[in-house]
Amino acid sequence: MDSRSLLSLTVALLSVLSPCLTRLTPRVSFPMGSPGRRLTLFSSPDVSNTTTLLLSEDGGMLYVGARDAVLALDVRHKDVMFLRSKLDWSPSEKDLEQCSMKGKKKADCPNFIRVLQFLNTSHLYTCGTFAFSPRCTYINSETLAMSLNTDEGRGRCPYDPYQRNTAVIVDGELYTATVADYRGNRPIISRHLSESSRVDLKLDDTLGWLEDPTFISSTFIPHEEKIYFFFSEVAREYNFIDKFIVSRVSQICISDVGGQRTLQRRWTTFAKAQLLCQAGSELPYNVIQDVDILPPAEGAPADDTLFYGIFTSQWAVNSGRSAVCSFRLADIKSVFSGNYKVLNRDTLQWSARVQEKVANPGECGLHNASDNALRFVKENFLAEDSVRPVGKRLTMVSAEHTYSHLTVQRVQGANRRLYTVLFLLTEAGFLHKAVLLPLGAHIIEEVQVFEPPQPVKSLKLSVPKGMVYVGTAEGVVRVPTFNCSYYWTCAQCVLSRDPFCGWDPVSRACVEVSGTQSSLAQDIDGGNVEDVCSSVSLTHKTRFGPNKLPAAPCPAGELVSVSLNEVVRLQCPAASQLSQQQWERPNSRLSSDLYLELEDGSLSFVATPATLGHYLCLSTENGYRQIIAIYHVKQKSSPMTQSPTGHTRTTHTTQTAASSGPHTSVRSWPKTTEWRRTDTKLSVTNTQVTTRQLGTNLTLWTESELREAVFPAEESLLSPRCPHYLKELVVVSILLVLCLSLLITMSLCVLRQRYQRKTSPQAGPLPRDSNRETPEEEEALNGNEVFNKHSGSPLHGGQSSSLVCNGTLTDSRQHLPNTPI
């Protein structure tokens, strides 16, 4: 077997042995413009490519680097972001002409701001591509006034607006990772604006310290006095035919001033190591996309600092997947303090170190070391070990979404426990909010923030203001980190499993968790509604238990008037994207020969006497069952079966959990529907179709609202309103007696003629009695008289639910549904 076949077999075996991925479905989805998730957008016709973001320390001012401009946005107000000042900084016509002469597209020649950092308390330091001739300048942070003199931006800012770079300013000095030439072939990590006797430093271009890197992020660790850079590059230590990309973390010390003879004006503390986002024997997710830092919890050691990164894979078996891995600072330090590989300058091959260790690469203070020690660190800058993720496992992995950016926050729940919340930006334009749990990640919601495609984006989190800012090509979108008021019942609040939100039994509202509230109902780990919300519904259970229910009318629900042989469609909007919908009838079972369940959860059937009556749509999520909708289907021509509609209770909500458009709360019916069954006996040819939606908003029955719907007032309980068919039964009985009498009479006449042996012709065959009801009609007449029997599928845990005319709609566990129509 040749090496190529062996490699193919190895990849195939790894793909088979890899564990199955858990589908990560956002519980709630908010399309762009949805009223259920209020966003704030700043955009201007003369501003574009607002993708470089910088937040002030208090979160009240957002500085934006755009195309040919720098903006200062006031974001202190809750519902609006307004432009406080704007600085126009664009190339001249001559600069644009020279850029075009270099063969660049006209759209790429403006000045794209790529470096935007606080230099001190009064000024910003800004660099832009400036028509493929980078420039840098100083800007007053209050007035956005630009200094008259500009600096050359080579080595500080990329030439190409689509090349990724990173920069950070520490003590007035700029540390950057970018490319230092027009063609983008000279990657460089350098220091600029060095103060006092310090000199600017950079990597030696001839040493091969970087191999075609893509720079991602950089961060300063104060107690280490080091800056860490994150990037991906081609790995020369592996002998692969194709280019093998790996993710790296590198470090430099801010105290470095270069060597005295060896490595003059070069880094003496540069070292790099591989970041290995891999679980078990799976192929690694080897291409890093973004990184964010999570400081340690209060009282924890500084070495517990975590770095969360998004990784994708260059392997076809993992194509389209994204993984999140976290790395502890203590593990990174341990790898950098270990052994290093040695680079053979003649063969450009890496090997394990066999010579005596003269110095510790990456150690601060090596600028005072001997020439022998500096030559050692010059050739030994790649750590032998790889940095493995926390727990040696993936934090989360998604096969459905490709993530490009992330930011992370630590949140204290109502139980005083700390939870990690990730905000992840997808390539499709959605912002995912996920909480990390012991059993895996749970995506609380997704919010659409822009329309794809968006080649360059950015993400900033303001913890003091509780906002996430997304920089896009069209403008800046602000998304609140929590949306507690959207969950209008205790069950919905608990099922969301949002660490920011808890149910307040006093105000009966889902509110933000704060340190002063200790009685909020919340279960982030399990989402157990039965246990958490039991105290909220205890009073209701006591007053309205099954043994204490007064005689009451049947809940009419949504009234649907149809004609016989008409196709009826009853819609059942999902309570969330994690819930499962189910239809039930209180007095008969749903036969597959008569009913079709559509892909969107709705029910379709032909209106016949056997299919008239009540229908219940139920939703089950995480073991909790609730009623979404109640319909009463009646025949138009039967005035005696009209049900009162005054009991229909509608709660106006802002947005359904499964809405599919910005201005609608319930999915509209598609023109062509895919059926679940193709072998049905139901015929819909030449029939009229009636589609019945549950109003315009998804409304769930709460306990109090269902009680009001079933028991609107005491005086209304004196007169029963259950539909009855007494008059119809009397008429049918009389007709039946007449038919039987006529049949007996005719039979006696035939017998008499036979005995008399008449020779006259016999009468023709007796006509079929057309007035006799079919079994289905008799079942409909008898079944709809009293609405007190339930034959649907069993409840969770093997229990069954029931609906009684003299009570209210409950399950056998005596839990009233919490979702009104």
Short mmCIF file of C-alpha atoms in Angstrom, two decimals, residues 243-692:
data_model
loop_
_atom_site.label_atom_id
_atom_site.label_comp_id
_atom_site.label_asym_id
_atom_site.label_seq_id
_atom_site.Cartn_x
_atom_site.Cartn_y
_atom_site.Cartn_z
CA LYS A 243 1.34 22.97 3.21
CA PHE A 244 0.24 22.13 6.72
CA ILE A 245 -1.18 25.11 8.61
CA VAL A 246 -0.91 25.32 12.38
CA SER A 247 -2.06 27.84 14.96
CA ARG A 248 0.55 29.58 17.07
CA VAL A 249 0.99 31.67 20.16
CA SER A 250 4.17 33.73 20.40
CA GLN A 251 5.54 36.00 23.10
CA ILE A 252 7.91 38.91 23.53
CA CYS A 253 8.94 40.83 26.66
CA ILE A 254 8.25 44.56 26.75
CA SER A 255 11.60 45.03 28.55
CA ASP A 256 13.50 43.68 25.53
CA VAL A 257 15.97 46.16 23.98
CA GLY A 258 17.82 43.80 21.64
CA GLY A 259 21.32 42.31 21.85
CA GLN A 260 24.54 44.29 22.11
CA ARG A 261 26.32 42.52 19.23
CA THR A 262 24.17 39.52 18.32
CA LEU A 263 20.53 40.30 17.52
CA GLN A 264 21.03 44.06 17.51
CA ARG A 265 17.67 45.82 17.13
CA ARG A 266 16.12 42.37 17.06
CA TRP A 267 13.99 40.54 19.58
CA THR A 268 15.91 38.41 22.03
CA THR A 269 12.80 37.12 23.80
CA PHE A 270 10.76 35.90 20.83
CA ALA A 271 9.42 32.35 21.14
CA LYS A 272 6.47 30.54 19.63
CA ALA A 273 4.49 27.35 20.28
CA GLN A 274 1.71 25.43 18.61
CA LEU A 275 -1.89 25.77 19.81
CA LEU A 276 -3.49 22.36 19.45
CA CYS A 277 -7.29 22.52 19.30
CA GLN A 278 -7.90 18.78 19.19
CA ALA A 279 -9.95 16.19 21.01
CA GLY A 280 -8.65 12.65 21.32
CA SER A 281 -7.73 11.01 18.03
CA GLU A 282 -9.71 13.46 15.91
CA LEU A 283 -8.04 15.57 13.29
CA PRO A 284 -7.14 18.95 14.77
CA TYR A 285 -8.92 22.20 14.06
CA ASN A 286 -5.72 23.84 12.97
CA VAL A 287 -6.62 27.30 11.60
CA ILE A 288 -7.28 29.98 14.22
CA GLN A 289 -9.86 32.66 13.36
CA ASP A 290 -10.20 34.84 16.46
CA VAL A 291 -9.15 35.00 20.11
CA ASP A 292 -10.48 36.78 23.19
CA ILE A 293 -9.14 36.88 26.73
CA LEU A 294 -11.12 36.07 29.88
CA PRO A 295 -9.47 37.46 33.04
CA PRO A 296 -9.44 35.21 36.11
CA ALA A 297 -12.31 35.31 38.57
CA GLU A 298 -12.01 37.51 41.62
CA GLY A 299 -9.56 35.96 44.06
CA ALA A 300 -8.19 33.44 41.52
CA PRO A 301 -4.50 33.45 40.56
CA ALA A 302 -3.44 35.36 37.44
CA ASP A 303 -2.30 32.14 35.80
CA ASP A 304 -5.98 31.13 35.52
CA THR A 305 -6.40 33.67 32.74
CA LEU A 306 -8.08 31.94 29.78
CA PHE A 307 -7.81 32.52 26.05
CA TYR A 308 -10.86 31.46 24.02
CA GLY A 309 -10.30 30.93 20.31
CA ILE A 310 -12.32 29.97 17.24
CA PHE A 311 -10.71 27.33 15.04
CA THR A 312 -11.54 25.84 11.66
CA SER A 313 -9.91 22.98 9.80
CA GLN A 314 -8.12 22.66 6.50
CA TRP A 315 -9.12 18.98 6.33
CA ALA A 316 -12.05 18.02 4.15
CA VAL A 317 -13.48 15.76 6.85
CA ASN A 318 -14.02 18.79 9.10
CA SER A 319 -14.98 21.21 6.34
CA GLY A 320 -17.66 23.69 7.36
CA ARG A 321 -17.20 23.06 11.07
CA SER A 322 -16.07 25.49 13.75
CA ALA A 323 -14.61 24.63 17.13
CA VAL A 324 -13.99 26.72 20.23
CA CYS A 325 -11.02 25.87 22.43
CA SER A 326 -9.82 27.51 25.63
CA PHE A 327 -6.21 27.67 26.78
CA ARG A 328 -4.96 28.48 30.27
CA LEU A 329 -2.12 30.95 30.72
CA ALA A 330 -0.41 28.53 33.11
CA ASP A 331 -0.24 25.91 30.33
CA ILE A 332 1.21 28.41 27.86
CA LYS A 333 3.89 29.42 30.35
CA SER A 334 4.71 25.77 31.02
CA VAL A 335 5.26 25.06 27.32
CA PHE A 336 7.48 28.12 26.89
CA SER A 337 9.60 27.10 29.88
CA GLY A 338 10.18 23.61 28.46
CA ASN A 339 12.40 22.26 25.71
CA TYR A 340 12.78 23.78 22.24
CA LYS A 341 13.39 22.41 18.78
CA VAL A 342 16.51 23.40 16.84
CA LEU A 343 16.49 24.67 13.25
CA ASN A 344 19.15 23.41 10.83
CA ARG A 345 20.02 26.45 8.72
CA ASP A 346 21.39 24.31 5.88
CA THR A 347 18.40 22.00 5.42
CA LEU A 348 15.77 24.24 7.06
CA GLN A 349 14.59 21.17 8.99
CA TRP A 350 13.53 21.13 12.61
CA SER A 351 14.74 18.49 15.01
CA ALA A 352 14.68 17.78 18.73
CA ARG A 353 17.40 19.57 20.63
CA VAL A 354 20.43 17.40 21.28
CA GLN A 355 22.94 20.07 22.25
CA GLU A 356 23.35 21.43 25.73
CA LYS A 357 20.80 24.03 26.75
CA VAL A 358 22.73 27.29 27.00
CA ALA A 359 19.80 29.64 27.68
CA ASN A 360 16.06 29.61 28.24
CA PRO A 361 14.38 30.97 25.07
CA GLY A 362 11.57 33.39 25.78
CA GLU A 363 12.97 34.39 29.14
CA CYS A 364 12.93 38.12 29.85
CA GLY A 365 16.30 39.84 30.35
CA LEU A 366 18.22 37.97 27.64
CA HIS A 367 19.38 41.25 26.08
CA ASN A 368 22.17 41.20 28.67
CA ALA A 369 23.11 37.60 27.88
CA SER A 370 26.34 36.52 26.16
CA ASP A 371 26.67 36.18 22.40
CA ASN A 372 26.71 32.39 22.81
CA ALA A 373 23.37 32.47 24.64
CA LEU A 374 21.85 34.83 22.07
CA ARG A 375 22.99 32.59 19.21
CA PHE A 376 21.28 29.72 21.01
CA VAL A 377 17.90 31.51 21.31
CA LYS A 378 18.35 32.70 17.72
CA GLU A 379 18.06 29.10 16.51
CA ASN A 380 15.86 27.66 19.27
CA PHE A 381 12.62 29.64 19.24
CA LEU A 382 10.03 26.89 18.55
CA ALA A 383 8.78 25.08 21.66
CA GLU A 384 8.92 21.31 21.47
CA ASP A 385 5.56 20.74 23.17
CA SER A 386 2.16 22.02 22.04
CA VAL A 387 -0.29 23.97 24.17
CA ARG A 388 -3.33 21.76 24.67
CA PRO A 389 -6.81 23.04 25.52
CA VAL A 390 -8.27 23.08 29.00
CA GLY A 391 -9.37 19.58 29.90
CA LYS A 392 -7.78 18.33 26.65
CA ARG A 393 -11.14 18.66 24.96
CA LEU A 394 -13.02 21.06 22.74
CA THR A 395 -15.09 23.70 24.50
CA MET A 396 -17.75 23.50 21.78
CA VAL A 397 -17.95 22.43 18.16
CA SER A 398 -20.57 23.24 15.56
CA ALA A 399 -21.18 21.51 12.24
CA GLU A 400 -23.97 23.91 11.24
CA HIS A 401 -22.34 27.32 11.71
CA THR A 402 -19.02 28.83 10.64
CA TYR A 403 -17.87 31.29 13.27
CA SER A 404 -15.49 34.15 12.51
CA HIS A 405 -15.31 36.30 15.67
CA LEU A 406 -16.02 35.91 19.36
CA THR A 407 -15.99 37.70 22.66
CA VAL A 408 -16.39 36.19 26.12
CA GLN A 409 -17.79 37.25 29.49
CA ARG A 410 -18.09 35.69 32.95
CA VAL A 411 -21.58 36.07 34.50
CA GLN A 412 -22.77 35.33 38.04
CA GLY A 413 -26.09 33.51 38.17
CA ALA A 414 -28.83 33.77 40.77
CA ASN A 415 -27.25 30.82 42.61
CA ARG A 416 -23.96 32.80 42.93
CA ARG A 417 -22.24 30.40 40.56
CA LEU A 418 -20.10 31.75 37.71
CA TYR A 419 -20.94 30.92 34.10
CA THR A 420 -19.01 31.63 30.92
CA VAL A 421 -21.03 33.25 28.13
CA LEU A 422 -19.73 33.39 24.56
CA PHE A 423 -20.90 35.80 21.87
CA LEU A 424 -20.06 34.26 18.50
CA LEU A 425 -20.42 35.92 15.11
CA THR A 426 -21.29 33.64 12.20
CA GLU A 427 -20.38 34.12 8.56
CA ALA A 428 -24.12 34.09 7.82
CA GLY A 429 -24.62 37.33 9.78
CA PHE A 430 -25.99 36.01 13.10
CA LEU A 431 -24.73 36.70 16.60
CA HIS A 432 -24.98 33.59 18.79
CA LYS A 433 -25.17 33.84 22.57
CA ALA A 434 -24.02 30.59 24.19
CA VAL A 435 -23.52 29.52 27.79
CA LEU A 436 -20.96 26.83 28.61
CA LEU A 437 -22.44 24.04 30.77
CA PRO A 438 -20.96 20.81 32.16
CA LEU A 439 -22.82 18.75 29.54
CA GLY A 440 -21.90 21.05 26.67
CA ALA A 441 -22.69 24.43 25.21
CA HIS A 442 -26.26 25.74 25.04
CA ILE A 443 -27.06 28.44 22.47
CA ILE A 444 -29.57 30.70 24.15
CA GLU A 445 -30.45 32.76 21.10
CA GLU A 446 -29.30 34.00 17.73
CA VAL A 447 -29.76 37.55 16.44
CA GLN A 448 -29.27 38.53 12.84
CA VAL A 449 -27.07 41.64 12.76
CA PHE A 450 -26.12 41.99 9.09
CA GLU A 451 -26.71 40.60 5.65
CA PRO A 452 -23.89 38.50 4.18
CA PRO A 453 -21.42 38.68 2.59
CA GLN A 454 -19.23 40.73 4.92
CA PRO A 455 -15.50 40.25 4.25
CA VAL A 456 -14.22 42.17 7.30
CA LYS A 457 -16.00 42.33 10.64
CA SER A 458 -15.19 43.06 14.25
CA LEU A 459 -16.70 42.44 17.67
CA LYS A 460 -16.41 44.43 20.89
CA LEU A 461 -17.97 43.75 24.29
CA SER A 462 -18.77 46.48 26.80
CA VAL A 463 -19.23 44.77 30.16
CA PRO A 464 -20.10 47.99 32.07
CA LYS A 465 -22.87 48.86 29.62
CA GLY A 466 -23.97 45.30 28.88
CA MET A 467 -23.63 45.76 25.12
CA VAL A 468 -22.01 43.97 22.20
CA TYR A 469 -20.90 46.07 19.23
CA VAL A 470 -20.59 44.57 15.76
CA GLY A 471 -18.67 46.49 13.12
CA THR A 472 -19.85 45.74 9.58
CA ALA A 473 -19.41 47.20 6.12
CA GLU A 474 -22.68 49.18 6.37
CA GLY A 475 -22.57 50.40 9.95
CA VAL A 476 -22.26 49.58 13.63
CA VAL A 477 -24.88 47.40 15.34
CA ARG A 478 -25.35 47.42 19.11
CA VAL A 479 -26.88 44.34 20.73
CA PRO A 480 -27.81 44.19 24.45
CA THR A 481 -26.22 41.22 26.17
CA PHE A 482 -29.56 40.16 27.70
CA ASN A 483 -33.23 40.27 26.73
CA CYS A 484 -35.02 39.08 29.86
CA SER A 485 -38.34 40.86 29.19
CA TYR A 486 -38.91 38.65 26.16
CA TYR A 487 -39.64 35.65 28.42
CA TRP A 488 -43.12 36.34 29.77
CA THR A 489 -43.67 33.24 31.91
CA CYS A 490 -41.67 31.44 34.55
CA ALA A 491 -41.37 28.40 32.33
CA GLN A 492 -40.00 30.37 29.39
CA CYS A 493 -37.58 32.25 31.63
CA VAL A 494 -36.22 29.03 33.12
CA LEU A 495 -36.08 27.17 29.80
CA SER A 496 -33.98 29.95 28.28
CA ARG A 497 -31.15 29.01 30.72
CA ASP A 498 -29.78 32.53 30.44
CA PRO A 499 -27.43 33.41 33.34
CA PHE A 500 -28.38 37.05 32.93
CA CYS A 501 -32.11 36.38 33.60
CA GLY A 502 -34.24 34.99 36.44
CA TRP A 503 -37.94 34.82 37.27
CA ASP A 504 -39.09 37.21 40.01
CA PRO A 505 -42.14 35.68 41.77
CA VAL A 506 -43.08 39.03 43.30
CA SER A 507 -43.35 41.06 40.11
CA ARG A 508 -44.11 37.92 38.07
CA ALA A 509 -41.58 38.95 35.44
CA CYS A 510 -38.29 37.72 34.01
CA VAL A 511 -35.72 40.25 35.16
CA GLU A 512 -31.98 40.78 35.09
CA VAL A 513 -30.04 38.97 37.78
CA SER A 514 -28.34 41.34 40.23
CA GLY A 515 -26.43 40.90 43.43
CA THR A 516 -29.32 42.21 45.56
CA GLN A 517 -31.85 39.61 44.39
CA SER A 518 -31.63 36.18 45.94
CA SER A 519 -35.13 34.75 45.37
CA LEU A 520 -35.09 34.60 41.58
CA ALA A 521 -36.14 31.34 39.96
CA GLN A 522 -33.36 30.08 37.69
CA ASP A 523 -31.84 26.76 36.64
CA ILE A 524 -28.99 27.25 34.19
CA ASP A 525 -27.58 23.72 34.39
CA GLY A 526 -30.79 21.70 34.11
CA GLY A 527 -33.59 24.03 33.00
CA ASN A 528 -36.05 22.10 35.21
CA VAL A 529 -39.33 24.01 35.10
CA GLU A 530 -41.23 21.63 37.38
CA ASP A 531 -38.90 22.15 40.34
CA VAL A 532 -38.01 25.81 39.87
CA CYS A 533 -41.47 27.17 39.08
CA SER A 534 -43.36 25.01 41.60
CA SER A 535 -43.37 27.75 44.22
CA VAL A 536 -44.80 30.20 41.70
CA SER A 537 -47.78 28.00 40.84
CA LEU A 538 -48.40 26.52 44.31
CA THR A 539 -51.26 28.86 45.16
CA HIS A 540 -52.93 28.19 41.85
CA LYS A 541 -52.71 24.43 42.31
CA THR A 542 -54.33 24.64 45.72
CA ARG A 543 -57.26 26.76 44.62
CA PHE A 544 -57.89 25.04 41.34
CA GLY A 545 -57.08 21.42 41.94
CA PRO A 546 -59.11 18.71 40.22
CA ASN A 547 -61.29 18.16 43.29
CA LYS A 548 -62.11 21.86 43.70
CA LEU A 549 -63.05 22.85 40.17
CA PRO A 550 -66.53 24.34 39.83
CA ALA A 551 -68.73 23.50 36.90
CA ALA A 552 -67.49 25.58 33.98
CA PRO A 553 -67.87 25.79 30.23
CA CYS A 554 -65.40 24.20 27.86
CA PRO A 555 -62.67 26.57 26.67
CA ALA A 556 -63.71 27.54 23.18
CA GLY A 557 -60.25 28.41 21.95
CA GLU A 558 -59.92 29.70 18.39
CA LEU A 559 -63.15 29.18 16.45
CA VAL A 560 -62.77 27.80 12.91
CA SER A 561 -65.91 27.62 10.76
CA VAL A 562 -65.62 25.31 7.77
CA SER A 563 -67.73 23.55 5.19
CA LEU A 564 -67.83 19.82 4.78
CA ASN A 565 -65.18 18.32 2.44
CA GLU A 566 -63.06 21.42 2.92
CA VAL A 567 -59.34 21.04 3.64
CA VAL A 568 -58.48 22.58 7.02
CA ARG A 569 -55.01 23.54 8.18
CA LEU A 570 -54.45 24.41 11.82
CA GLN A 571 -51.20 26.14 12.61
CA CYS A 572 -49.09 25.44 15.68
CA PRO A 573 -46.20 27.90 16.11
CA ALA A 574 -43.26 26.42 17.98
CA ALA A 575 -42.57 27.75 21.47
CA SER A 576 -38.87 27.52 20.65
CA GLN A 577 -36.60 25.86 18.13
CA LEU A 578 -35.81 23.16 20.70
CA SER A 579 -39.43 22.22 21.39
CA GLN A 580 -41.38 19.37 19.83
CA GLN A 581 -44.97 19.93 18.75
CA GLN A 582 -47.78 17.43 19.01
CA TRP A 583 -51.49 17.49 18.14
CA GLU A 584 -54.18 15.87 20.24
CA ARG A 585 -57.98 15.56 20.23
CA PRO A 586 -59.87 15.38 23.51
CA ASN A 587 -62.45 12.87 22.30
CA SER A 588 -60.81 10.75 19.63
CA ARG A 589 -57.43 9.72 18.29
CA LEU A 590 -55.66 11.29 15.32
CA SER A 591 -55.69 8.58 12.68
CA SER A 592 -52.97 8.75 10.06
CA ASP A 593 -55.60 8.03 7.43
CA LEU A 594 -57.46 11.24 8.22
CA TYR A 595 -54.76 13.65 9.41
CA LEU A 596 -51.50 14.95 7.99
CA GLU A 597 -48.84 16.61 10.14
CA LEU A 598 -46.87 19.09 8.07
CA GLU A 599 -43.17 19.85 8.42
CA ASP A 600 -43.86 23.20 10.10
CA GLY A 601 -45.86 21.50 12.87
CA SER A 602 -49.31 22.34 11.52
CA LEU A 603 -52.19 19.86 11.07
CA SER A 604 -54.18 19.31 7.88
CA PHE A 605 -57.33 17.31 7.36
CA VAL A 606 -60.62 17.24 5.41
CA ALA A 607 -63.63 18.59 7.27
CA THR A 608 -66.10 15.74 7.84
CA PRO A 609 -68.54 15.08 10.66
CA ALA A 610 -65.89 12.83 12.20
CA THR A 611 -63.19 15.54 12.18
CA LEU A 612 -65.25 18.36 13.70
CA GLY A 613 -64.50 19.34 17.27
CA HIS A 614 -61.64 20.50 19.46
CA TYR A 615 -57.91 20.25 18.66
CA LEU A 616 -55.03 20.90 21.00
CA CYS A 617 -51.47 21.77 19.98
CA LEU A 618 -48.94 20.91 22.67
CA SER A 619 -45.23 21.65 22.90
CA THR A 620 -42.66 19.68 24.89
CA GLU A 621 -39.22 21.04 25.76
CA ASN A 622 -36.74 19.60 28.22
CA GLY A 623 -39.48 17.43 29.74
CA TYR A 624 -41.89 20.33 30.27
CA ARG A 625 -45.21 20.24 28.43
CA GLN A 626 -47.41 23.22 27.61
CA ILE A 627 -50.39 23.99 25.41
CA ILE A 628 -49.72 26.33 22.53
CA ALA A 629 -53.13 26.54 20.87
CA ILE A 630 -56.71 25.33 21.13
CA TYR A 631 -58.97 25.24 18.08
CA HIS A 632 -62.67 24.43 17.78
CA VAL A 633 -63.60 23.36 14.27
CA LYS A 634 -67.34 23.66 13.50
CA GLN A 635 -69.55 23.39 10.46
CA LYS A 636 -70.76 26.66 8.97
CA SER A 637 -74.27 25.42 8.27
CA SER A 638 -74.88 24.26 11.83
CA PRO A 639 -75.93 27.27 13.92
CA MET A 640 -76.54 25.08 16.94
CA THR A 641 -72.84 24.20 17.27
CA GLN A 642 -71.50 27.70 17.47
CA SER A 643 -69.20 28.09 20.43
CA PRO A 644 -68.83 31.31 22.33
CA THR A 645 -65.75 33.29 21.35
CA GLY A 646 -65.79 35.63 24.28
CA HIS A 647 -63.49 33.29 26.17
CA THR A 648 -60.66 33.57 23.66
CA ARG A 649 -57.76 35.15 25.44
CA THR A 650 -55.04 36.90 23.40
CA THR A 651 -51.80 38.14 24.90
CA HIS A 652 -49.90 40.53 22.67
CA THR A 653 -46.27 39.54 22.58
CA THR A 654 -43.48 41.20 20.71
CA GLN A 655 -42.04 38.27 18.83
CA THR A 656 -42.60 34.56 18.48
CA ALA A 657 -39.72 32.32 19.33
CA ALA A 658 -39.86 30.78 15.90
CA SER A 659 -40.70 33.77 13.78
CA SER A 660 -39.37 33.86 10.29
CA GLY A 661 -39.66 37.52 9.40
CA PRO A 662 -39.15 40.95 10.92
CA HIS A 663 -42.83 41.91 10.91
CA THR A 664 -44.59 38.64 11.59
CA SER A 665 -44.92 36.52 14.66
CA VAL A 666 -46.17 33.30 13.07
CA ARG A 667 -44.75 31.48 10.10
CA SER A 668 -46.87 32.04 7.02
CA TRP A 669 -48.14 29.06 5.08
CA PRO A 670 -45.95 28.07 2.15
CA LYS A 671 -47.54 27.75 -1.25
CA THR A 672 -46.12 24.27 -1.61
CA THR A 673 -45.95 22.09 1.46
CA GLU A 674 -43.89 18.95 1.88
CA TRP A 675 -46.01 16.20 3.43
CA ARG A 676 -44.72 13.71 5.95
CA ARG A 677 -46.91 10.92 4.55
CA THR A 678 -47.28 9.99 0.90
CA ASP A 679 -49.42 6.88 1.32
CA THR A 680 -52.42 8.66 2.80
CA LYS A 681 -55.97 7.95 1.77
CA LEU A 682 -56.96 11.59 2.23
CA SER A 683 -58.09 13.22 -1.01
CA VAL A 684 -57.85 16.99 -1.40
CA THR A 685 -58.85 17.22 -5.07
CA ASN A 686 -61.29 20.01 -5.98
CA THR A 687 -61.71 21.11 -2.39
CA GLN A 688 -61.45 24.49 -0.76
CA VAL A 689 -58.56 24.98 1.65
CA THR A 690 -59.00 26.85 4.92
CA THR A 691 -55.79 27.86 6.68
CA ARG A 692 -56.25 28.88 10.27
#
